[in-house]
Amino acid sequence: DLVQVQPALGRLYLPQDSDRGDARIAVLSHGFWQSAFGGDPAAIGRAIQLNNQTYEIIGVLPASMTYPRSGQIFIPYLIQERDRQPNARGRWAITAIGRLRADIPMGSLTARLSDVSARWHERFGGYDPASGHTLVGQPFVRWMAGELRGFLLVLQAAVVFLLLIACANVGNLQLVRATERERELAVRSALGAGSWSILRQLLLESGLLALAGGVAGVALATAAVALLRRVDVPELQALTGLRVDGGVLAYSALITLAATFLFGLLPAWRIRRPDLHGLLRQAGRGLTGGRLRLLRAGAVVQVALSVVLVLGAAALVRSLGRLLAIDPGFAVEHVTTFRLSLPSSSYPDAPRLIAAFDDITTRLRAMPGVSQVGYISEIPFGPGRNSSPFRVRGRPEAPGGSLMHADMRFVHDQYFEAMGIPLRRGRLFASSDNAETRAAALIDQRLADEFFPGEDPIGQVINQGPDAVIVGVVGSVKHGALQEDDKATVYYSYRQMTWLTGLTGVIRTSGIPITLGQLQSVVSGFDPDLPVFDVRTMQDRLNGSLGPRRVGTTVLAGFGLAALLLALLGVYGVLSYSISRRTQELGIRLALGALPGALVRSVTGTGLALGGIGLVVGIAGFAAANRLLGSLVYGVRVIDPVTIAAGIGILGVGVLLASVIPARRVVRVDPTQALREE
């Protein structure tokens, strides 16, 4: 009801389905219904086994419902009595989705949520506001877009720049064309044709040109969107709903109409000059005076806008390179990860959970090419993370001071060896760290440096719930993004704290990654009802975290290249037309003894001057827009000498080529033929 989705088949949940607390019903995603049941309508009412419990299928979602992207089966969230107890707080993290009332702004909602959170923590205690953990609200689209949002804003600005460059280019062409037709237009005006009649004709011609470009653009956009929707990266979930719909088409039509007036009105405006006699005498002489300056100004604008896009793309490319050079803290190559969740109905206690993971581990280690196998509760660059405050026993706390905060992880077997995370001090977990012994903990180097500066943390007792003695220090790892600072982390042995029934497995191989089929075959040999899912290499996870940056950088680089080509085409067009209108002048100068090389240098200098002015204006514009890119670059300054130098080099070479090619036509001018021309 909240997201206004109607079932494709059957029905969806009713409020009482969750309130009862024992409803065993399921709604299938459209894709899962097609793959698992062949699209059979008779699936409604059938039973399905989930976690060794029977659920009745009551409905199928429409194909358009793709949130969350990985969701295949939806069941009621059952709040059990144990979840309502005060000591259960902090056990679960839940994302709530709501529709905001029209009279409540987002800022007011955030304030209300903070007030509710403060009252709740005041009642139960044990909360530090400085840790930043509270109830927060944000627009759903912004939350879904995540890091991609900043890139989308930059790309939106790039689209506007590219459109302006294209309009300036076409405007120049239209201005030249209108100049060539000035005699015709002047004669028609002298014979009684009204200004509106001629203006309407020119706008119609511009409109047909813009319409052709708009249709071609929509076709290209449709193909590009189809390509983006095929990008199978979970981190780019916001792109899965892209489509060229009525809104996009209406926006495109509006832009096409605006472009028509933008580059169609200015050339047509010339016919409104009242001095028709003077216009008839000057017609056919080409662009002179103000019109020539306008033509050159259009070329400068194109170069300036292309400079902004090229420099922006260069900054993002350098930033991406810096990110790729960052050490994530573990060995990425030859590591396969997978999710394994043991149902509590079949594995109800800690001994059975541990025995099951041990048995599966033994089977996985027997596979050819497997060297180490381990497990962790939240894998780096995975979908979630767990964080909570901690205390160090024996260390006094300042009244009113902030609590210390760290991520918490539960690991099993050879996780650190499989991931290549180095041991800095002390020891790793051993099989002797079990429920019969005192709880042990490993901390990472960041926590040791931040909270135990100048002292040995080994033997200290840390508390994030139960007490645990620190037995070792391991290297710090990046968890959610390469550009983030290392977060203090505490690791606990799963043999001592089986708080979770699902873990992410990590397998290091000597060569080819393990496939889903191989993993499922091994696990099914232990328990045929256990599914293996979310199978990805560690390299895929790392690459996926950079997905928004890669997409944004690639698209902006493409825009920059297109803008550069359009700008150079504009410079080429201005010089080429200028030479064509100066044929007689150049012929006279050659006949009087001017050297062809000198004339080539003169024309080339004009092109370089236009490019130089555009370059200076573009760099100034880029400096003004650096705040837009500031949050998207890492390890480099937006206004960076290397980036500026690279942009100047690229633009300089391009402008030089765009100037030299038409300038070489001067050499081919025949003075005799040129002198005979009118």
mmCIF file with all atom_site columns, N, CA and C in Angstrom, residues 499-544:
data_model
loop_
_atom_site.group_PDB
_atom_site.id
_atom_site.type_symbol
_atom_site.label_atom_id
_atom_site.label_alt_id
_atom_site.label_comp_id
_atom_site.label_asym_id
_atom_site.label_entity_id
_atom_site.label_seq_id
_atom_site.pdbx_PDB_ins_code
_atom_site.Cartn_x
_atom_site.Cartn_y
_atom_site.Cartn_z
_atom_site.occupancy
_atom_site.B_iso_or_equiv
_atom_site.pdbx_formal_charge
_atom_site.auth_seq_id
_atom_site.auth_comp_id
_atom_site.auth_asym_id
_atom_site.auth_atom_id
_atom_site.pdbx_PDB_model_num
ATOM 1   N N  . TRP A 1 499 ? 26.006 -15.458 17.981  1.00 0.00 ? 499 TRP A N  1
ATOM 2   C CA . TRP A 1 499 ? 24.841 -14.579 18.000  1.00 0.00 ? 499 TRP A CA 1
ATOM 3   C C  . TRP A 1 499 ? 24.088 -14.597 16.683  1.00 0.00 ? 499 TRP A C  1
ATOM 4   N N  . LEU A 1 500 ? 24.754 -14.995 15.620  1.00 0.00 ? 500 LEU A N  1
ATOM 5   C CA . LEU A 1 500 ? 24.153 -14.972 14.293  1.00 0.00 ? 500 LEU A CA 1
ATOM 6   C C  . LEU A 1 500 ? 24.113 -16.377 13.713  1.00 0.00 ? 500 LEU A C  1
ATOM 7   N N  . THR A 1 501 ? 23.086 -16.653 12.925  1.00 0.00 ? 501 THR A N  1
ATOM 8   C CA . THR A 1 501 ? 22.994 -17.969 12.274  1.00 0.00 ? 501 THR A CA 1
ATOM 9   C C  . THR A 1 501 ? 23.488 -17.926 10.833  1.00 0.00 ? 501 THR A C  1
ATOM 10  N N  . GLY A 1 502 ? 23.748 -16.729 10.316  1.00 0.00 ? 502 GLY A N  1
ATOM 11  C CA . GLY A 1 502 ? 24.239 -16.595 8.947   1.00 0.00 ? 502 GLY A CA 1
ATOM 12  C C  . GLY A 1 502 ? 25.598 -15.918 8.918   1.00 0.00 ? 502 GLY A C  1
ATOM 13  N N  . LEU A 1 503 ? 26.513 -16.458 8.125   1.00 0.00 ? 503 LEU A N  1
ATOM 14  C CA . LEU A 1 503 ? 27.850 -15.899 7.983   1.00 0.00 ? 503 LEU A CA 1
ATOM 15  C C  . LEU A 1 503 ? 28.221 -15.831 6.502   1.00 0.00 ? 503 LEU A C  1
ATOM 16  N N  . THR A 1 504 ? 29.223 -15.018 6.201   1.00 0.00 ? 504 THR A N  1
ATOM 17  C CA . THR A 1 504 ? 29.772 -14.957 4.849   1.00 0.00 ? 504 THR A CA 1
ATOM 18  C C  . THR A 1 504 ? 31.054 -15.775 4.807   1.00 0.00 ? 504 THR A C  1
ATOM 19  N N  . GLY A 1 505 ? 31.096 -16.750 3.918   1.00 0.00 ? 505 GLY A N  1
ATOM 20  C CA . GLY A 1 505 ? 32.268 -17.591 3.790   1.00 0.00 ? 505 GLY A CA 1
ATOM 21  C C  . GLY A 1 505 ? 33.307 -16.962 2.873   1.00 0.00 ? 505 GLY A C  1
ATOM 22  N N  . VAL A 1 506 ? 34.563 -17.252 3.167   1.00 0.00 ? 506 VAL A N  1
ATOM 23  C CA . VAL A 1 506 ? 35.686 -16.737 2.384   1.00 0.00 ? 506 VAL A CA 1
ATOM 24  C C  . VAL A 1 506 ? 36.582 -17.909 2.021   1.00 0.00 ? 506 VAL A C  1
ATOM 25  N N  . ILE A 1 507 ? 36.809 -18.093 0.731   1.00 0.00 ? 507 ILE A N  1
ATOM 26  C CA . ILE A 1 507 ? 37.637 -19.206 0.258   1.00 0.00 ? 507 ILE A CA 1
ATOM 27  C C  . ILE A 1 507 ? 38.786 -18.654 -0.572  1.00 0.00 ? 507 ILE A C  1
ATOM 28  N N  . ARG A 1 508 ? 40.008 -18.992 -0.197  1.00 0.00 ? 508 ARG A N  1
ATOM 29  C CA . ARG A 1 508 ? 41.178 -18.622 -1.007  1.00 0.00 ? 508 ARG A CA 1
ATOM 30  C C  . ARG A 1 508 ? 41.598 -19.831 -1.822  1.00 0.00 ? 508 ARG A C  1
ATOM 31  N N  . THR A 1 509 ? 41.733 -19.597 -3.118  1.00 0.00 ? 509 THR A N  1
ATOM 32  C CA . THR A 1 509 ? 42.117 -20.666 -4.031  1.00 0.00 ? 509 THR A CA 1
ATOM 33  C C  . THR A 1 509 ? 43.457 -20.335 -4.679  1.00 0.00 ? 509 THR A C  1
ATOM 34  N N  . SER A 1 510 ? 44.021 -21.321 -5.315  1.00 0.00 ? 510 SER A N  1
ATOM 35  C CA . SER A 1 510 ? 45.301 -21.123 -5.988  1.00 0.00 ? 510 SER A CA 1
ATOM 36  C C  . SER A 1 510 ? 45.129 -20.690 -7.438  1.00 0.00 ? 510 SER A C  1
ATOM 37  N N  . GLY A 1 511 ? 43.888 -20.664 -7.917  1.00 0.00 ? 511 GLY A N  1
ATOM 38  C CA . GLY A 1 511 ? 43.683 -20.313 -9.318  1.00 0.00 ? 511 GLY A CA 1
ATOM 39  C C  . GLY A 1 511 ? 42.278 -19.848 -9.590  1.00 0.00 ? 511 GLY A C  1
ATOM 40  N N  . ILE A 1 512 ? 41.504 -20.650 -10.350 1.00 0.00 ? 512 ILE A N  1
ATOM 41  C CA . ILE A 1 512 ? 40.165 -20.275 -10.800 1.00 0.00 ? 512 ILE A CA 1
ATOM 42  C C  . ILE A 1 512 ? 39.220 -20.158 -9.604  1.00 0.00 ? 512 ILE A C  1
ATOM 43  N N  . PRO A 1 513 ? 38.388 -19.090 -9.538  1.00 0.00 ? 513 PRO A N  1
ATOM 44  C CA . PRO A 1 513 ? 37.439 -18.949 -8.433  1.00 0.00 ? 513 PRO A CA 1
ATOM 45  C C  . PRO A 1 513 ? 36.441 -20.099 -8.387  1.00 0.00 ? 513 PRO A C  1
ATOM 46  N N  . ILE A 1 514 ? 35.961 -20.383 -7.188  1.00 0.00 ? 514 ILE A N  1
ATOM 47  C CA . ILE A 1 514 ? 34.938 -21.413 -6.990  1.00 0.00 ? 514 ILE A CA 1
ATOM 48  C C  . ILE A 1 514 ? 33.605 -20.888 -7.517  1.00 0.00 ? 514 ILE A C  1
ATOM 49  N N  . THR A 1 515 ? 32.843 -21.736 -8.173  1.00 0.00 ? 515 THR A N  1
ATOM 50  C CA . THR A 1 515 ? 31.555 -21.334 -8.740  1.00 0.00 ? 515 THR A CA 1
ATOM 51  C C  . THR A 1 515 ? 30.413 -21.660 -7.784  1.00 0.00 ? 515 THR A C  1
ATOM 52  N N  . LEU A 1 516 ? 29.252 -21.061 -8.058  1.00 0.00 ? 516 LEU A N  1
ATOM 53  C CA . LEU A 1 516 ? 28.060 -21.329 -7.259  1.00 0.00 ? 516 LEU A CA 1
ATOM 54  C C  . LEU A 1 516 ? 27.708 -22.811 -7.296  1.00 0.00 ? 516 LEU A C  1
ATOM 55  N N  . GLY A 1 517 ? 27.775 -23.404 -8.487  1.00 0.00 ? 517 GLY A N  1
ATOM 56  C CA . GLY A 1 517 ? 27.441 -24.818 -8.606  1.00 0.00 ? 517 GLY A CA 1
ATOM 57  C C  . GLY A 1 517 ? 28.339 -25.702 -7.758  1.00 0.00 ? 517 GLY A C  1
ATOM 58  N N  . GLN A 1 518 ? 29.630 -25.402 -7.732  1.00 0.00 ? 518 GLN A N  1
ATOM 59  C CA . GLN A 1 518 ? 30.551 -26.197 -6.918  1.00 0.00 ? 518 GLN A CA 1
ATOM 60  C C  . GLN A 1 518 ? 30.257 -26.035 -5.433  1.00 0.00 ? 518 GLN A C  1
ATOM 61  N N  . LEU A 1 519 ? 30.005 -24.802 -5.018  1.00 0.00 ? 519 LEU A N  1
ATOM 62  C CA . LEU A 1 519 ? 29.704 -24.565 -3.606  1.00 0.00 ? 519 LEU A CA 1
ATOM 63  C C  . LEU A 1 519 ? 28.404 -25.247 -3.194  1.00 0.00 ? 519 LEU A C  1
ATOM 64  N N  . GLN A 1 520 ? 27.366 -25.113 -4.039  1.00 0.00 ? 520 GLN A N  1
ATOM 65  C CA . GLN A 1 520 ? 26.084 -25.714 -3.695  1.00 0.00 ? 520 GLN A CA 1
ATOM 66  C C  . GLN A 1 520 ? 26.183 -27.231 -3.622  1.00 0.00 ? 520 GLN A C  1
ATOM 67  N N  . SER A 1 521 ? 27.002 -27.814 -4.507  1.00 0.00 ? 521 SER A N  1
ATOM 68  C CA . SER A 1 521 ? 27.179 -29.262 -4.491  1.00 0.00 ? 521 SER A CA 1
ATOM 69  C C  . SER A 1 521 ? 27.813 -29.726 -3.189  1.00 0.00 ? 521 SER A C  1
ATOM 70  N N  . VAL A 1 522 ? 28.833 -29.000 -2.723  1.00 0.00 ? 522 VAL A N  1
ATOM 71  C CA . VAL A 1 522 ? 29.506 -29.380 -1.471  1.00 0.00 ? 522 VAL A CA 1
ATOM 72  C C  . VAL A 1 522 ? 28.569 -29.205 -0.286  1.00 0.00 ? 522 VAL A C  1
ATOM 73  N N  . VAL A 1 523 ? 27.872 -28.055 -0.210  1.00 0.00 ? 523 VAL A N  1
ATOM 74  C CA . VAL A 1 523 ? 26.990 -27.795 0.927   1.00 0.00 ? 523 VAL A CA 1
ATOM 75  C C  . VAL A 1 523 ? 25.806 -28.751 0.924   1.00 0.00 ? 523 VAL A C  1
ATOM 76  N N  . SER A 1 524 ? 25.278 -29.062 -0.257  1.00 0.00 ? 524 SER A N  1
ATOM 77  C CA . SER A 1 524 ? 24.150 -30.002 -0.332  1.00 0.00 ? 524 SER A CA 1
ATOM 78  C C  . SER A 1 524 ? 24.559 -31.395 0.127   1.00 0.00 ? 524 SER A C  1
ATOM 79  N N  . GLY A 1 525 ? 25.837 -31.728 -0.003  1.00 0.00 ? 525 GLY A N  1
ATOM 80  C CA . GLY A 1 525 ? 26.308 -33.008 0.515   1.00 0.00 ? 525 GLY A CA 1
ATOM 81  C C  . GLY A 1 525 ? 26.201 -33.092 2.016   1.00 0.00 ? 525 GLY A C  1
ATOM 82  N N  . PHE A 1 526 ? 26.215 -31.935 2.679   1.00 0.00 ? 526 PHE A N  1
ATOM 83  C CA . PHE A 1 526 ? 26.024 -31.903 4.131   1.00 0.00 ? 526 PHE A CA 1
ATOM 84  C C  . PHE A 1 526 ? 24.555 -31.776 4.492   1.00 0.00 ? 526 PHE A C  1
ATOM 85  N N  . ASP A 1 527 ? 23.859 -30.839 3.845   1.00 0.00 ? 527 ASP A N  1
ATOM 86  C CA . ASP A 1 527 ? 22.440 -30.613 4.116   1.00 0.00 ? 527 ASP A CA 1
ATOM 87  C C  . ASP A 1 527 ? 21.797 -30.155 2.813   1.00 0.00 ? 527 ASP A C  1
ATOM 88  N N  . PRO A 1 528 ? 20.992 -30.990 2.168   1.00 0.00 ? 528 PRO A N  1
ATOM 89  C CA . PRO A 1 528 ? 20.401 -30.627 0.861   1.00 0.00 ? 528 PRO A CA 1
ATOM 90  C C  . PRO A 1 528 ? 19.448 -29.441 0.927   1.00 0.00 ? 528 PRO A C  1
ATOM 91  N N  . ASP A 1 529 ? 19.018 -29.028 2.132   1.00 0.00 ? 529 ASP A N  1
ATOM 92  C CA . ASP A 1 529 ? 18.088 -27.911 2.262   1.00 0.00 ? 529 ASP A CA 1
ATOM 93  C C  . ASP A 1 529 ? 18.789 -26.570 2.472   1.00 0.00 ? 529 ASP A C  1
ATOM 94  N N  . LEU A 1 530 ? 20.131 -26.583 2.535   1.00 0.00 ? 530 LEU A N  1
ATOM 95  C CA . LEU A 1 530 ? 20.864 -25.340 2.767   1.00 0.00 ? 530 LEU A CA 1
ATOM 96  C C  . LEU A 1 530 ? 21.198 -24.672 1.432   1.00 0.00 ? 530 LEU A C  1
ATOM 97  N N  . PRO A 1 531 ? 20.725 -23.446 1.192   1.00 0.00 ? 531 PRO A N  1
ATOM 98  C CA . PRO A 1 531 ? 21.093 -22.749 -0.045  1.00 0.00 ? 531 PRO A CA 1
ATOM 99  C C  . PRO A 1 531 ? 22.370 -21.933 0.131   1.00 0.00 ? 531 PRO A C  1
ATOM 100 N N  . VAL A 1 532 ? 23.156 -21.856 -0.924  1.00 0.00 ? 532 VAL A N  1
ATOM 101 C CA . VAL A 1 532 ? 24.315 -20.971 -0.979  1.00 0.00 ? 532 VAL A CA 1
ATOM 102 C C  . VAL A 1 532 ? 23.940 -19.793 -1.884  1.00 0.00 ? 532 VAL A C  1
ATOM 103 N N  . PHE A 1 533 ? 24.231 -18.585 -1.445  1.00 0.00 ? 533 PHE A N  1
ATOM 104 C CA . PHE A 1 533 ? 23.832 -17.426 -2.248  1.00 0.00 ? 533 PHE A CA 1
ATOM 105 C C  . PHE A 1 533 ? 24.857 -16.308 -2.109  1.00 0.00 ? 533 PHE A C  1
ATOM 106 N N  . ASP A 1 534 ? 24.651 -15.254 -2.906  1.00 0.00 ? 534 ASP A N  1
ATOM 107 C CA . ASP A 1 534 ? 25.540 -14.091 -2.929  1.00 0.00 ? 534 ASP A CA 1
ATOM 108 C C  . ASP A 1 534 ? 26.991 -14.512 -3.157  1.00 0.00 ? 534 ASP A C  1
ATOM 109 N N  . VAL A 1 535 ? 27.195 -15.338 -4.168  1.00 0.00 ? 535 VAL A N  1
ATOM 110 C CA . VAL A 1 535 ? 28.548 -15.807 -4.496  1.00 0.00 ? 535 VAL A CA 1
ATOM 111 C C  . VAL A 1 535 ? 29.228 -14.763 -5.387  1.00 0.00 ? 535 VAL A C  1
ATOM 112 N N  . ARG A 1 536 ? 30.302 -14.177 -4.888  1.00 0.00 ? 536 ARG A N  1
ATOM 113 C CA . ARG A 1 536 ? 31.040 -13.154 -5.625  1.00 0.00 ? 536 ARG A CA 1
ATOM 114 C C  . ARG A 1 536 ? 32.506 -13.223 -5.240  1.00 0.00 ? 536 ARG A C  1
ATOM 115 N N  . THR A 1 537 ? 33.358 -12.913 -6.171  1.00 0.00 ? 537 THR A N  1
ATOM 116 C CA . THR A 1 537 ? 34.774 -12.818 -5.834  1.00 0.00 ? 537 THR A CA 1
ATOM 117 C C  . THR A 1 537 ? 35.002 -11.522 -5.053  1.00 0.00 ? 537 THR A C  1
ATOM 118 N N  . MET A 1 538 ? 36.070 -11.495 -4.289  1.00 0.00 ? 538 MET A N  1
ATOM 119 C CA . MET A 1 538 ? 36.393 -10.294 -3.529  1.00 0.00 ? 538 MET A CA 1
ATOM 120 C C  . MET A 1 538 ? 36.720 -9.145  -4.467  1.00 0.00 ? 538 MET A C  1
ATOM 121 N N  . GLN A 1 539 ? 37.283 -9.469  -5.623  1.00 0.00 ? 539 GLN A N  1
ATOM 122 C CA . GLN A 1 539 ? 37.576 -8.431  -6.614  1.00 0.00 ? 539 GLN A CA 1
ATOM 123 C C  . GLN A 1 539 ? 36.284 -7.802  -7.119  1.00 0.00 ? 539 GLN A C  1
ATOM 124 N N  . ASP A 1 540 ? 35.238 -8.620  -7.318  1.00 0.00 ? 540 ASP A N  1
ATOM 125 C CA . ASP A 1 540 ? 33.942 -8.093  -7.748  1.00 0.00 ? 540 ASP A CA 1
ATOM 126 C C  . ASP A 1 540 ? 33.360 -7.152  -6.705  1.00 0.00 ? 540 ASP A C  1
ATOM 127 N N  . ARG A 1 541 ? 33.485 -7.528  -5.438  1.00 0.00 ? 541 ARG A N  1
ATOM 128 C CA . ARG A 1 541 ? 32.957 -6.667  -4.376  1.00 0.00 ? 541 ARG A CA 1
ATOM 129 C C  . ARG A 1 541 ? 33.697 -5.334  -4.333  1.00 0.00 ? 541 ARG A C  1
ATOM 130 N N  . LEU A 1 542 ? 35.010 -5.399  -4.461  1.00 0.00 ? 542 LEU A N  1
ATOM 131 C CA . LEU A 1 542 ? 35.803 -4.182  -4.448  1.00 0.00 ? 542 LEU A CA 1
ATOM 132 C C  . LEU A 1 542 ? 35.457 -3.302  -5.652  1.00 0.00 ? 542 LEU A C  1
ATOM 133 N N  . ASN A 1 543 ? 35.358 -3.920  -6.834  1.00 0.00 ? 543 ASN A N  1
ATOM 134 C CA . ASN A 1 543 ? 35.003 -3.167  -8.035  1.00 0.00 ? 543 ASN A CA 1
ATOM 135 C C  . ASN A 1 543 ? 33.601 -2.578  -7.920  1.00 0.00 ? 543 ASN A C  1
ATOM 136 N N  . GLY A 1 544 ? 32.692 -3.354  -7.311  1.00 0.00 ? 544 GLY A N  1
ATOM 137 C CA . GLY A 1 544 ? 31.324 -2.875  -7.151  1.00 0.00 ? 544 GLY A CA 1
ATOM 138 C C  . GLY A 1 544 ? 31.241 -1.638  -6.289  1.00 0.00 ? 544 GLY A C  1
#
